């Protein structure tokens, strides 16, 4: 029921967004010539969105503060817990599936009374750690389970971070220990993040995520990324590799061009290319994305599957 409601809301929202976005970028002389109805619709939508974001932000900040005080006997009134996250409504029709949705949410609660070493994360994105740094979310990879995890940041240094996590993903209880190391060499930045995991249902597992970034211009970055993952219950490893070029056009707009492949060596290889354009939409916390893409999947003999993804993303706690 809730999923169907989100899908309808996604379609309605994303149909309205392009028209309102066009209204927001027109100059002041054009505004006077606009039909009153357009301005009225724009004001209604933005006021409603601002109210919902404000209410969500207030509730989440209060929840973070309550949880922080609950976990310690004496809390500091000077240091408040914080909550941040996002809600993404997406519609991504493609040649083989005209009803592909990628609605996502994420909640992160930071608890300062525990020396800023503990956070709670709730989301419905179980594939987040498998994705490459600039890889977009795809509804093809989601099963809409709600996941929850408790993070303990054991070590936080400029180059080295160590954290431990326990949580539930896809109704599967798990524990994870992860290390992250960064090294800068001239204009290059190398990052490697190995981790070891144990799942109650799937057994032992591990992953290694790597990325290499180079700033080629003040507003442009080139990224190479490689991820691999092993799980005891699966016969083969999963690997993914991608190359991405990101360009920040101005304070409100940015774009990412990327190509990547995924392979689990079990008939599930795919190649993907896309250009993702993002623009600020009225408020500093609200963004609209359009991403034309094409995918070639082994299960369909690598026939091309063109499509376009449209997303409205609202952040809170920012």
PDB file of C-alpha atoms in Angstrom:
ATOM      1  CA  UNK A   1       0.000   0.000   0.000  1.00  0.00           C
ATOM      2  CA  UNK A   2       2.738   2.446   1.001  1.00  0.00           C
ATOM      3  CA  UNK A   3       4.861   1.466  -1.991  1.00  0.00           C
ATOM      4  CA  UNK A   4       1.990   2.077  -4.410  1.00  0.00           C
ATOM      5  CA  UNK A   5       1.365   5.478  -2.835  1.00  0.00           C
ATOM      6  CA  UNK A   6       5.053   6.392  -3.222  1.00  0.00           C
ATOM      7  CA  UNK A   7       4.985   5.348  -6.858  1.00  0.00           C
ATOM      8  CA  UNK A   8       1.968   7.529  -7.621  1.00  0.00           C
ATOM      9  CA  UNK A   9       3.567  10.426  -5.751  1.00  0.00           C
ATOM     10  CA  UNK A  10       6.790   9.935  -7.722  1.00  0.00           C
ATOM     11  CA  UNK A  11       5.024  10.153 -11.073  1.00  0.00           C
ATOM     12  CA  UNK A  12       2.944  13.199 -10.146  1.00  0.00           C
ATOM     13  CA  UNK A  13       5.909  15.018  -8.620  1.00  0.00           C
ATOM     14  CA  UNK A  14       8.271  14.347 -11.501  1.00  0.00           C
ATOM     15  CA  UNK A  15       5.683  15.412 -14.075  1.00  0.00           C
ATOM     16  CA  UNK A  16       5.278  18.767 -12.339  1.00  0.00           C
ATOM     17  CA  UNK A  17       8.977  19.412 -11.643  1.00  0.00           C
ATOM     18  CA  UNK A  18      10.179  20.274 -15.183  1.00  0.00           C
ATOM     19  CA  UNK A  19       7.478  22.920 -15.612  1.00  0.00           C
ATOM     20  CA  UNK A  20       8.209  24.493 -12.232  1.00  0.00           C
ATOM     21  CA  UNK A  21      11.952  24.343 -12.863  1.00  0.00           C
ATOM     22  CA  UNK A  22      11.481  26.306 -16.067  1.00  0.00           C
ATOM     23  CA  UNK A  23       9.546  28.910 -14.112  1.00  0.00           C
ATOM     24  CA  UNK A  24      12.323  29.219 -11.516  1.00  0.00           C
ATOM     25  CA  UNK A  25      15.087  30.053 -14.036  1.00  0.00           C
ATOM     26  CA  UNK A  26      13.220  32.748 -15.996  1.00  0.00           C
ATOM     27  CA  UNK A  27      14.334  36.344 -15.483  1.00  0.00           C
ATOM     28  CA  UNK A  28      12.354  38.952 -13.597  1.00  0.00           C
ATOM     29  CA  UNK A  29      10.940  40.630 -16.712  1.00  0.00           C
ATOM     30  CA  UNK A  30       9.400  37.342 -17.812  1.00  0.00           C
ATOM     31  CA  UNK A  31       7.846  36.758 -14.422  1.00  0.00           C
ATOM     32  CA  UNK A  32       5.442  39.639 -14.875  1.00  0.00           C
ATOM     33  CA  UNK A  33       4.085  38.009 -18.037  1.00  0.00           C
ATOM     34  CA  UNK A  34       3.476  34.595 -16.477  1.00  0.00           C
ATOM     35  CA  UNK A  35      -0.071  33.379 -16.036  1.00  0.00           C
ATOM     36  CA  UNK A  36      -1.178  33.786 -12.411  1.00  0.00           C
ATOM     37  CA  UNK A  37      -1.982  30.074 -12.253  1.00  0.00           C
ATOM     38  CA  UNK A  38       1.672  29.108 -12.847  1.00  0.00           C
ATOM     39  CA  UNK A  39       2.856  31.337 -10.017  1.00  0.00           C
ATOM     40  CA  UNK A  40       0.104  30.066  -7.753  1.00  0.00           C
ATOM     41  CA  UNK A  41       0.984  26.429  -8.437  1.00  0.00           C
ATOM     42  CA  UNK A  42       4.681  27.163  -7.901  1.00  0.00           C
ATOM     43  CA  UNK A  43       3.988  28.886  -4.567  1.00  0.00           C
ATOM     44  CA  UNK A  44       1.691  26.079  -3.402  1.00  0.00           C
ATOM     45  CA  UNK A  45       4.217  23.365  -4.236  1.00  0.00           C
ATOM     46  CA  UNK A  46       7.203  25.162  -2.705  1.00  0.00           C
ATOM     47  CA  UNK A  47       5.295  26.139   0.452  1.00  0.00           C
ATOM     48  CA  UNK A  48       4.072  22.571   0.911  1.00  0.00           C
ATOM     49  CA  UNK A  49       7.538  21.138   0.334  1.00  0.00           C
ATOM     50  CA  UNK A  50       9.104  23.603   2.777  1.00  0.00           C
ATOM     51  CA  UNK A  51       6.516  22.764   5.434  1.00  0.00           C
ATOM     52  CA  UNK A  52       7.027  18.997   5.036  1.00  0.00           C
ATOM     53  CA  UNK A  53      10.816  19.354   5.121  1.00  0.00           C
ATOM     54  CA  UNK A  54      10.624  21.527   8.231  1.00  0.00           C
ATOM     55  CA  UNK A  55       8.343  19.066  10.026  1.00  0.00           C
ATOM     56  CA  UNK A  56      10.516  16.099   9.064  1.00  0.00           C
ATOM     57  CA  UNK A  57      13.662  17.904  10.168  1.00  0.00           C
ATOM     58  CA  UNK A  58      12.131  18.837  13.550  1.00  0.00           C
ATOM     59  CA  UNK A  59      10.917  15.289  14.250  1.00  0.00           C
ATOM     60  CA  UNK A  60      14.231  13.715  13.283  1.00  0.00           C
ATOM     61  CA  UNK A  61      16.307  16.166  15.353  1.00  0.00           C
ATOM     62  CA  UNK A  62      14.078  15.494  18.373  1.00  0.00           C
ATOM     63  CA  UNK A  63      14.406  11.727  17.856  1.00  0.00           C
ATOM     64  CA  UNK A  64      18.195  11.999  17.691  1.00  0.00           C
ATOM     65  CA  UNK A  65      18.325  14.051  20.879  1.00  0.00           C
ATOM     66  CA  UNK A  66      16.002  11.639  22.711  1.00  0.00           C
ATOM     67  CA  UNK A  67      18.076   8.626  21.688  1.00  0.00           C
ATOM     68  CA  UNK A  68      21.336  10.351  22.640  1.00  0.00           C
ATOM     69  CA  UNK A  69      20.024  11.173  26.123  1.00  0.00           C
ATOM     70  CA  UNK A  70      18.605   7.663  26.498  1.00  0.00           C
ATOM     71  CA  UNK A  71      21.987   5.992  25.971  1.00  0.00           C
ATOM     72  CA  UNK A  72      23.840   7.977  28.647  1.00  0.00           C
ATOM     73  CA  UNK A  73      23.048   8.678  32.280  1.00  0.00           C
ATOM     74  CA  UNK A  74      24.078  12.321  32.128  1.00  0.00           C
ATOM     75  CA  UNK A  75      24.011  14.237  28.886  1.00  0.00           C
ATOM     76  CA  UNK A  76      25.415  17.626  28.020  1.00  0.00           C
ATOM     77  CA  UNK A  77      22.874  20.316  27.243  1.00  0.00           C
ATOM     78  CA  UNK A  78      25.525  22.213  25.287  1.00  0.00           C
ATOM     79  CA  UNK A  79      25.958  19.419  22.747  1.00  0.00           C
ATOM     80  CA  UNK A  80      22.890  18.380  20.820  1.00  0.00           C
ATOM     81  CA  UNK A  81      22.488  15.250  18.771  1.00  0.00           C
ATOM     82  CA  UNK A  82      21.842  15.787  15.078  1.00  0.00           C
ATOM     83  CA  UNK A  83      19.940  13.991  12.349  1.00  0.00           C
ATOM     84  CA  UNK A  84      20.504  14.198   8.617  1.00  0.00           C
ATOM     85  CA  UNK A  85      19.362  12.296   5.578  1.00  0.00           C
ATOM     86  CA  UNK A  86      17.377  12.451   2.393  1.00  0.00           C
ATOM     87  CA  UNK A  87      14.217  11.291   0.646  1.00  0.00           C
ATOM     88  CA  UNK A  88      14.413  10.517  -3.073  1.00  0.00           C
ATOM     89  CA  UNK A  89      11.381   9.999  -5.313  1.00  0.00           C
ATOM     90  CA  UNK A  90      12.412   8.481  -8.628  1.00  0.00           C
ATOM     91  CA  UNK A  91      10.868   7.175 -11.816  1.00  0.00           C
ATOM     92  CA  UNK A  92      13.176   5.409 -14.297  1.00  0.00           C
ATOM     93  CA  UNK A  93      11.348   3.914 -17.288  1.00  0.00           C
ATOM     94  CA  UNK A  94      13.470   1.832 -19.658  1.00  0.00           C
ATOM     95  CA  UNK A  95      12.839  -0.136 -22.838  1.00  0.00           C
ATOM     96  CA  UNK A  96      12.049  -3.391 -21.017  1.00  0.00           C
ATOM     97  CA  UNK A  97      10.361  -1.895 -17.963  1.00  0.00           C
ATOM     98  CA  UNK A  98       8.244   1.246 -18.126  1.00  0.00           C
ATOM     99  CA  UNK A  99       7.343   1.088 -14.428  1.00  0.00           C
ATOM    100  CA  UNK A 100      10.761   1.094 -12.758  1.00  0.00           C
ATOM    101  CA  UNK A 101      10.834   3.137  -9.534  1.00  0.00           C
ATOM    102  CA  UNK A 102      13.794   3.941  -7.297  1.00  0.00           C
ATOM    103  CA  UNK A 103      12.295   5.609  -4.235  1.00  0.00           C
ATOM    104  CA  UNK A 104      14.916   5.859  -1.488  1.00  0.00           C
ATOM    105  CA  UNK A 105      15.367   7.286   1.982  1.00  0.00           C
ATOM    106  CA  UNK A 106      18.180   7.491   4.510  1.00  0.00           C
ATOM    107  CA  UNK A 107      18.315   8.609   8.140  1.00  0.00           C
ATOM    108  CA  UNK A 108      21.577   9.111  10.043  1.00  0.00           C
ATOM    109  CA  UNK A 109      21.510  10.002  13.741  1.00  0.00           C
ATOM    110  CA  UNK A 110      24.794  11.280  15.249  1.00  0.00           C
ATOM    111  CA  UNK A 111      25.053  10.940  19.034  1.00  0.00           C
ATOM    112  CA  UNK A 112      27.630  13.383  20.532  1.00  0.00           C
ATOM    113  CA  UNK A 113      27.191  12.339  24.185  1.00  0.00           C
ATOM    114  CA  UNK A 114      28.998   9.124  23.298  1.00  0.00           C
ATOM    115  CA  UNK A 115      32.074  11.118  22.215  1.00  0.00           C
ATOM    116  CA  UNK A 116      30.805  11.330  18.613  1.00  0.00           C
ATOM    117  CA  UNK A 117      31.681   7.680  18.112  1.00  0.00           C
ATOM    118  CA  UNK A 118      28.197   6.256  17.664  1.00  0.00           C
ATOM    119  CA  UNK A 119      25.548   6.742  15.002  1.00  0.00           C
ATOM    120  CA  UNK A 120      22.333   5.043  13.945  1.00  0.00           C
ATOM    121  CA  UNK A 121      21.569   4.581  10.246  1.00  0.00           C
ATOM    122  CA  UNK A 122      18.192   3.586   8.803  1.00  0.00           C
ATOM    123  CA  UNK A 123      17.530   3.267   5.057  1.00  0.00           C
ATOM    124  CA  UNK A 124      16.087   1.081   2.306  1.00  0.00           C
ATOM    125  CA  UNK A 125      19.264   0.968   0.218  1.00  0.00           C
ATOM    126  CA  UNK A 126      20.912  -2.406   0.813  1.00  0.00           C
ATOM    127  CA  UNK A 127      23.142  -2.001  -2.264  1.00  0.00           C
ATOM    128  CA  UNK A 128      24.810   1.244  -1.134  1.00  0.00           C
ATOM    129  CA  UNK A 129      28.152  -0.344  -0.255  1.00  0.00           C
ATOM    130  CA  UNK A 130      28.214  -2.314  -3.513  1.00  0.00           C
ATOM    131  CA  UNK A 131      27.872   0.774  -5.691  1.00  0.00           C
ATOM    132  CA  UNK A 132      30.791   2.690  -7.134  1.00  0.00           C
ATOM    133  CA  UNK A 133      31.329   6.267  -5.834  1.00  0.00           C
ATOM    134  CA  UNK A 134      29.452   8.078  -8.634  1.00  0.00           C
ATOM    135  CA  UNK A 135      27.175   5.216  -9.669  1.00  0.00           C
ATOM    136  CA  UNK A 136      23.513   6.173  -9.587  1.00  0.00           C
ATOM    137  CA  UNK A 137      20.781   4.322  -7.742  1.00  0.00           C
ATOM    138  CA  UNK A 138      18.747   1.894  -9.836  1.00  0.00           C
ATOM    139  CA  UNK A 139      15.371   0.460  -8.923  1.00  0.00           C
ATOM    140  CA  UNK A 140      16.522  -2.763 -10.617  1.00  0.00           C
ATOM    141  CA  UNK A 141      18.816  -3.403  -7.629  1.00  0.00           C
ATOM    142  CA  UNK A 142      16.319  -2.654  -4.854  1.00  0.00           C
ATOM    143  CA  UNK A 143      13.944  -4.887  -2.921  1.00  0.00           C
ATOM    144  CA  UNK A 144      12.521  -2.130  -0.655  1.00  0.00           C
ATOM    145  CA  UNK A 145      13.481  -3.757   2.637  1.00  0.00           C
ATOM    146  CA  UNK A 146      14.149  -1.377   5.521  1.00  0.00           C
ATOM    147  CA  UNK A 147      17.667  -1.715   6.916  1.00  0.00           C
ATOM    148  CA  UNK A 148      19.019  -0.497  10.254  1.00  0.00           C
ATOM    149  CA  UNK A 149      22.551  -0.381  11.642  1.00  0.00           C
ATOM    150  CA  UNK A 150      24.481   0.867  14.663  1.00  0.00           C
ATOM    151  CA  UNK A 151      27.925   2.277  13.800  1.00  0.00           C
ATOM    152  CA  UNK A 152      30.839   2.597  16.198  1.00  0.00           C
ATOM    153  CA  UNK A 153      33.680   4.799  14.916  1.00  0.00           C
ATOM    154  CA  UNK A 154      36.663   3.238  16.646  1.00  0.00           C
ATOM    155  CA  UNK A 155      39.307   5.433  14.997  1.00  0.00           C
ATOM    156  CA  UNK A 156      38.909   8.674  13.031  1.00  0.00           C
ATOM    157  CA  UNK A 157      42.091  10.141  11.615  1.00  0.00           C
ATOM    158  CA  UNK A 158      42.887  12.253   8.579  1.00  0.00           C
ATOM    159  CA  UNK A 159      44.058   9.250   6.542  1.00  0.00           C
ATOM    160  CA  UNK A 160      42.782   6.239   8.493  1.00  0.00           C
ATOM    161  CA  UNK A 161      39.304   5.385   9.764  1.00  0.00           C
ATOM    162  CA  UNK A 162      38.182   2.181  11.476  1.00  0.00           C
ATOM    163  CA  UNK A 163      34.549   1.454  12.236  1.00  0.00           C
ATOM    164  CA  UNK A 164      32.419  -1.481  13.361  1.00  0.00           C
ATOM    165  CA  UNK A 165      28.758  -2.026  12.538  1.00  0.00           C
ATOM    166  CA  UNK A 166      25.956  -4.333  13.601  1.00  0.00           C
ATOM    167  CA  UNK A 167      22.611  -4.245  11.886  1.00  0.00           C
ATOM    168  CA  UNK A 168      19.868  -5.824   9.820  1.00  0.00           C
ATOM    169  CA  UNK A 169      19.936  -5.888   6.013  1.00  0.00           C
ATOM    170  CA  UNK A 170      17.281  -7.650   3.924  1.00  0.00           C
ATOM    171  CA  UNK A 171      15.970  -9.192   7.181  1.00  0.00           C
ATOM    172  CA  UNK A 172      19.427 -10.689   7.762  1.00  0.00           C
ATOM    173  CA  UNK A 173      21.342  -9.893  10.954  1.00  0.00           C
ATOM    174  CA  UNK A 174      25.002  -9.049  10.312  1.00  0.00           C
ATOM    175  CA  UNK A 175      28.200  -7.602  11.785  1.00  0.00           C
ATOM    176  CA  UNK A 176      30.910  -5.740   9.896  1.00  0.00           C
ATOM    177  CA  UNK A 177      34.357  -4.285  10.563  1.00  0.00           C
ATOM    178  CA  UNK A 178      35.728  -1.819   8.033  1.00  0.00           C
ATOM    179  CA  UNK A 179      38.968   0.071   7.502  1.00  0.00           C
ATOM    180  CA  UNK A 180      39.347   3.099   5.235  1.00  0.00           C
ATOM    181  CA  UNK A 181      42.721   4.509   4.178  1.00  0.00           C
ATOM    182  CA  UNK A 182      43.377   7.596   2.009  1.00  0.00           C
ATOM    183  CA  UNK A 183      46.619   8.812   0.467  1.00  0.00           C
ATOM    184  CA  UNK A 184      47.213  11.955  -1.605  1.00  0.00           C
ATOM    185  CA  UNK A 185      49.985  11.959  -4.233  1.00  0.00           C
ATOM    186  CA  UNK A 186      50.207  15.303  -6.032  1.00  0.00           C
ATOM    187  CA  UNK A 187      46.854  15.688  -7.846  1.00  0.00           C
ATOM    188  CA  UNK A 188      45.798  12.086  -7.215  1.00  0.00           C
ATOM    189  CA  UNK A 189      43.888  10.702  -4.240  1.00  0.00           C
ATOM    190  CA  UNK A 190      43.844   6.962  -3.615  1.00  0.00           C
ATOM    191  CA  UNK A 191      41.281   5.376  -1.271  1.00  0.00           C
ATOM    192  CA  UNK A 192      41.013   1.723  -0.259  1.00  0.00           C
ATOM    193  CA  UNK A 193      38.392   0.305   2.088  1.00  0.00           C
ATOM    194  CA  UNK A 194      38.543  -3.421   2.958  1.00  0.00           C
ATOM    195  CA  UNK A 195      35.972  -4.960   5.285  1.00  0.00           C
ATOM    196  CA  UNK A 196      35.048  -8.305   6.796  1.00  0.00           C
ATOM    197  CA  UNK A 197      31.425  -9.308   7.452  1.00  0.00           C
ATOM    198  CA  UNK A 198      29.367 -12.079   8.974  1.00  0.00           C
ATOM    199  CA  UNK A 199      25.697 -12.703   8.097  1.00  0.00           C
ATOM    200  CA  UNK A 200      23.509 -15.063  10.126  1.00  0.00           C
ATOM    201  CA  UNK A 201      21.951 -16.520   6.955  1.00  0.00           C
ATOM    202  CA  UNK A 202      24.754 -16.066   4.405  1.00  0.00           C
ATOM    203  CA  UNK A 203      27.864 -16.786   6.475  1.00  0.00           C
ATOM    204  CA  UNK A 204      31.215 -15.028   6.209  1.00  0.00           C
ATOM    205  CA  UNK A 205      31.961 -12.406   3.625  1.00  0.00           C
ATOM    206  CA  UNK A 206      34.296  -9.608   2.725  1.00  0.00           C
ATOM    207  CA  UNK A 207      34.660  -6.738   0.329  1.00  0.00           C
ATOM    208  CA  UNK A 208      37.304  -4.349  -0.972  1.00  0.00           C
ATOM    209  CA  UNK A 209      36.297  -0.965  -2.380  1.00  0.00           C
ATOM    210  CA  UNK A 210      38.936   1.159  -4.109  1.00  0.00           C
ATOM    211  CA  UNK A 211      38.874   4.504  -5.884  1.00  0.00           C
ATOM    212  CA  UNK A 212      41.376   6.810  -7.573  1.00  0.00           C
ATOM    213  CA  UNK A 213      40.468  10.478  -8.045  1.00  0.00           C
ATOM    214  CA  UNK A 214      42.238  13.196  -9.982  1.00  0.00           C
ATOM    215  CA  UNK A 215      41.208  16.850 -10.155  1.00  0.00           C
ATOM    216  CA  UNK A 216      41.760  17.820 -13.788  1.00  0.00           C
ATOM    217  CA  UNK A 217      40.307  21.317 -13.486  1.00  0.00           C
ATOM    218  CA  UNK A 218      39.090  23.437 -10.597  1.00  0.00           C
ATOM    219  CA  UNK A 219      35.520  22.284 -11.276  1.00  0.00           C
ATOM    220  CA  UNK A 220      36.165  18.869 -12.860  1.00  0.00           C
ATOM    221  CA  UNK A 221      37.222  15.503 -11.427  1.00  0.00           C
ATOM    222  CA  UNK A 222      38.092  12.165 -13.003  1.00  0.00           C
ATOM    223  CA  UNK A 223      37.352   9.027 -10.995  1.00  0.00           C
ATOM    224  CA  UNK A 224      38.342   5.365 -11.415  1.00  0.00           C
ATOM    225  CA  UNK A 225      36.711   2.845  -9.077  1.00  0.00           C
ATOM    226  CA  UNK A 226      36.842  -0.906  -8.514  1.00  0.00           C
ATOM    227  CA  UNK A 227      34.799  -2.952  -6.005  1.00  0.00           C
ATOM    228  CA  UNK A 228      34.794  -6.651  -5.284  1.00  0.00           C
ATOM    229  CA  UNK A 229      32.761  -8.663  -2.797  1.00  0.00           C
ATOM    230  CA  UNK A 230      32.716 -12.252  -1.583  1.00  0.00           C
ATOM    231  CA  UNK A 231      29.889 -13.928   0.368  1.00  0.00           C
ATOM    232  CA  UNK A 232      30.123 -17.516   1.596  1.00  0.00           C
ATOM    233  CA  UNK A 233      26.624 -18.415   0.401  1.00  0.00           C
ATOM    234  CA  UNK A 234      27.316 -17.267  -3.181  1.00  0.00           C
ATOM    235  CA  UNK A 235      29.354 -19.409  -5.625  1.00  0.00           C
ATOM    236  CA  UNK A 236      31.308 -16.508  -7.164  1.00  0.00           C
ATOM    237  CA  UNK A 237      32.575 -13.029  -6.326  1.00  0.00           C
ATOM    238  CA  UNK A 238      30.854  -9.853  -7.429  1.00  0.00           C
ATOM    239  CA  UNK A 239      32.972  -7.210  -9.134  1.00  0.00           C
ATOM    240  CA  UNK A 240      32.301  -3.775 -10.566  1.00  0.00           C
ATOM    241  CA  UNK A 241      34.493  -1.237 -12.316  1.00  0.00           C
ATOM    242  CA  UNK A 242      33.719   2.267 -13.521  1.00  0.00           C
ATOM    243  CA  UNK A 243      35.137   5.493 -14.917  1.00  0.00           C
ATOM    244  CA  UNK A 244      33.392   8.791 -14.147  1.00  0.00           C
ATOM    245  CA  UNK A 245      33.841  12.441 -15.036  1.00  0.00           C
ATOM    246  CA  UNK A 246      32.141  14.983 -12.762  1.00  0.00           C
ATOM    247  CA  UNK A 247      31.699  18.656 -13.641  1.00  0.00           C
ATOM    248  CA  UNK A 248      30.370  21.363 -11.334  1.00  0.00           C
ATOM    249  CA  UNK A 249      28.895  23.982 -13.671  1.00  0.00           C
ATOM    250  CA  UNK A 250      27.974  26.518 -10.983  1.00  0.00           C
ATOM    251  CA  UNK A 251      26.654  26.658  -7.413  1.00  0.00           C
ATOM    252  CA  UNK A 252      23.327  25.170  -8.493  1.00  0.00           C
ATOM    253  CA  UNK A 253      24.113  22.653 -11.236  1.00  0.00           C
ATOM    254  CA  UNK A 254      26.450  19.704 -11.770  1.00  0.00           C
ATOM    255  CA  UNK A 255      26.772  16.726 -14.074  1.00  0.00           C
ATOM    256  CA  UNK A 256      28.367  13.271 -14.024  1.00  0.00           C
ATOM    257  CA  UNK A 257      29.200  11.188 -17.102  1.00  0.00           C
ATOM    258  CA  UNK A 258      30.032   7.570 -16.392  1.00  0.00           C
ATOM    259  CA  UNK A 259      30.484   4.074 -17.784  1.00  0.00           C
ATOM    260  CA  UNK A 260      30.697   0.973 -15.622  1.00  0.00           C
ATOM    261  CA  UNK A 261      30.290  -2.768 -15.608  1.00  0.00           C
ATOM    262  CA  UNK A 262      29.001  -5.252 -13.031  1.00  0.00           C
ATOM    263  CA  UNK A 263      29.661  -8.972 -13.057  1.00  0.00           C
ATOM    264  CA  UNK A 264      28.835 -11.818 -10.687  1.00  0.00           C
ATOM    265  CA  UNK A 265      30.199 -14.482 -13.115  1.00  0.00           C
ATOM    266  CA  UNK A 266      26.849 -16.252 -13.135  1.00  0.00           C
ATOM    267  CA  UNK A 267      25.128 -14.866 -16.208  1.00  0.00           C
ATOM    268  CA  UNK A 268      24.484 -11.458 -14.656  1.00  0.00           C
ATOM    269  CA  UNK A 269      27.072  -9.249 -16.368  1.00  0.00           C
ATOM    270  CA  UNK A 270      25.912  -5.776 -17.398  1.00  0.00           C
ATOM    271  CA  UNK A 271      27.383  -2.648 -18.969  1.00  0.00           C
ATOM    272  CA  UNK A 272      25.956   0.776 -18.214  1.00  0.00           C
ATOM    273  CA  UNK A 273      26.540   4.311 -19.521  1.00  0.00           C
ATOM    274  CA  UNK A 274      24.779   7.484 -18.442  1.00  0.00           C
ATOM    275  CA  UNK A 275      24.876  11.241 -18.057  1.00  0.00           C
ATOM    276  CA  UNK A 276      23.335  12.520 -14.798  1.00  0.00           C
ATOM    277  CA  UNK A 277      22.396  16.205 -14.541  1.00  0.00           C
ATOM    278  CA  UNK A 278      21.447  17.718 -11.178  1.00  0.00           C
ATOM    279  CA  UNK A 279      20.064  21.165 -10.459  1.00  0.00           C
ATOM    280  CA  UNK A 280      18.941  22.945  -7.320  1.00  0.00           C
ATOM    281  CA  UNK A 281      15.167  23.268  -7.289  1.00  0.00           C
ATOM    282  CA  UNK A 282      13.947  26.464  -5.546  1.00  0.00           C
ATOM    283  CA  UNK A 283      15.368  25.614  -2.092  1.00  0.00           C
ATOM    284  CA  UNK A 284      18.949  24.875  -1.018  1.00  0.00           C
ATOM    285  CA  UNK A 285      17.890  21.416   0.208  1.00  0.00           C
ATOM    286  CA  UNK A 286      15.844  20.341  -2.838  1.00  0.00           C
ATOM    287  CA  UNK A 287      17.308  18.952  -6.090  1.00  0.00           C
ATOM    288  CA  UNK A 288      16.030  17.596  -9.375  1.00  0.00           C
ATOM    289  CA  UNK A 289      17.951  15.010 -11.404  1.00  0.00           C
ATOM    290  CA  UNK A 290      17.573  13.805 -14.990  1.00  0.00           C
ATOM    291  CA  UNK A 291      19.683  10.883 -16.176  1.00  0.00           C
ATOM    292  CA  UNK A 292      19.430   9.423 -19.682  1.00  0.00           C
ATOM    293  CA  UNK A 293      21.115   6.026 -19.753  1.00  0.00           C
ATOM    294  CA  UNK A 294      21.616   2.828 -21.711  1.00  0.00           C
ATOM    295  CA  UNK A 295      22.299  -0.629 -20.254  1.00  0.00           C
ATOM    296  CA  UNK A 296      23.416  -3.885 -21.859  1.00  0.00           C
ATOM    297  CA  UNK A 297      22.580  -6.981 -19.792  1.00  0.00           C
ATOM    298  CA  UNK A 298      23.817 -10.514 -20.384  1.00  0.00           C
ATOM    299  CA  UNK A 299      20.440 -12.019 -19.513  1.00  0.00           C
ATOM    300  CA  UNK A 300      19.028 -10.262 -22.615  1.00  0.00           C
ATOM    301  CA  UNK A 301      22.001 -11.110 -24.877  1.00  0.00           C
ATOM    302  CA  UNK A 302      23.381  -7.596 -24.350  1.00  0.00           C
ATOM    303  CA  UNK A 303      20.571  -5.920 -26.298  1.00  0.00           C
ATOM    304  CA  UNK A 304      20.520  -2.209 -25.573  1.00  0.00           C
ATOM    305  CA  UNK A 305      18.011  -0.930 -22.998  1.00  0.00           C
ATOM    306  CA  UNK A 306      17.764   2.864 -23.235  1.00  0.00           C
ATOM    307  CA  UNK A 307      15.895   4.776 -20.564  1.00  0.00           C
ATOM    308  CA  UNK A 308      15.777   7.898 -18.476  1.00  0.00           C
ATOM    309  CA  UNK A 309      15.719   8.355 -14.706  1.00  0.00           C
ATOM    310  CA  UNK A 310      13.986  11.344 -13.112  1.00  0.00           C
ATOM    311  CA  UNK A 311      14.466  12.038  -9.403  1.00  0.00           C
ATOM    312  CA  UNK A 312      13.400  14.636  -6.867  1.00  0.00           C
ATOM    313  CA  UNK A 313      15.707  14.577  -3.851  1.00  0.00           C
ATOM    314  CA  UNK A 314      15.017  16.396  -0.578  1.00  0.00           C
ATOM    315  CA  UNK A 315      17.688  16.654   2.133  1.00  0.00           C
ATOM    316  CA  UNK A 316      17.176  17.521   5.784  1.00  0.00           C
ATOM    317  CA  UNK A 317      19.590  18.326   8.561  1.00  0.00           C
ATOM    318  CA  UNK A 318      21.612  20.489   6.164  1.00  0.00           C
TER     319      UNK A 318
END
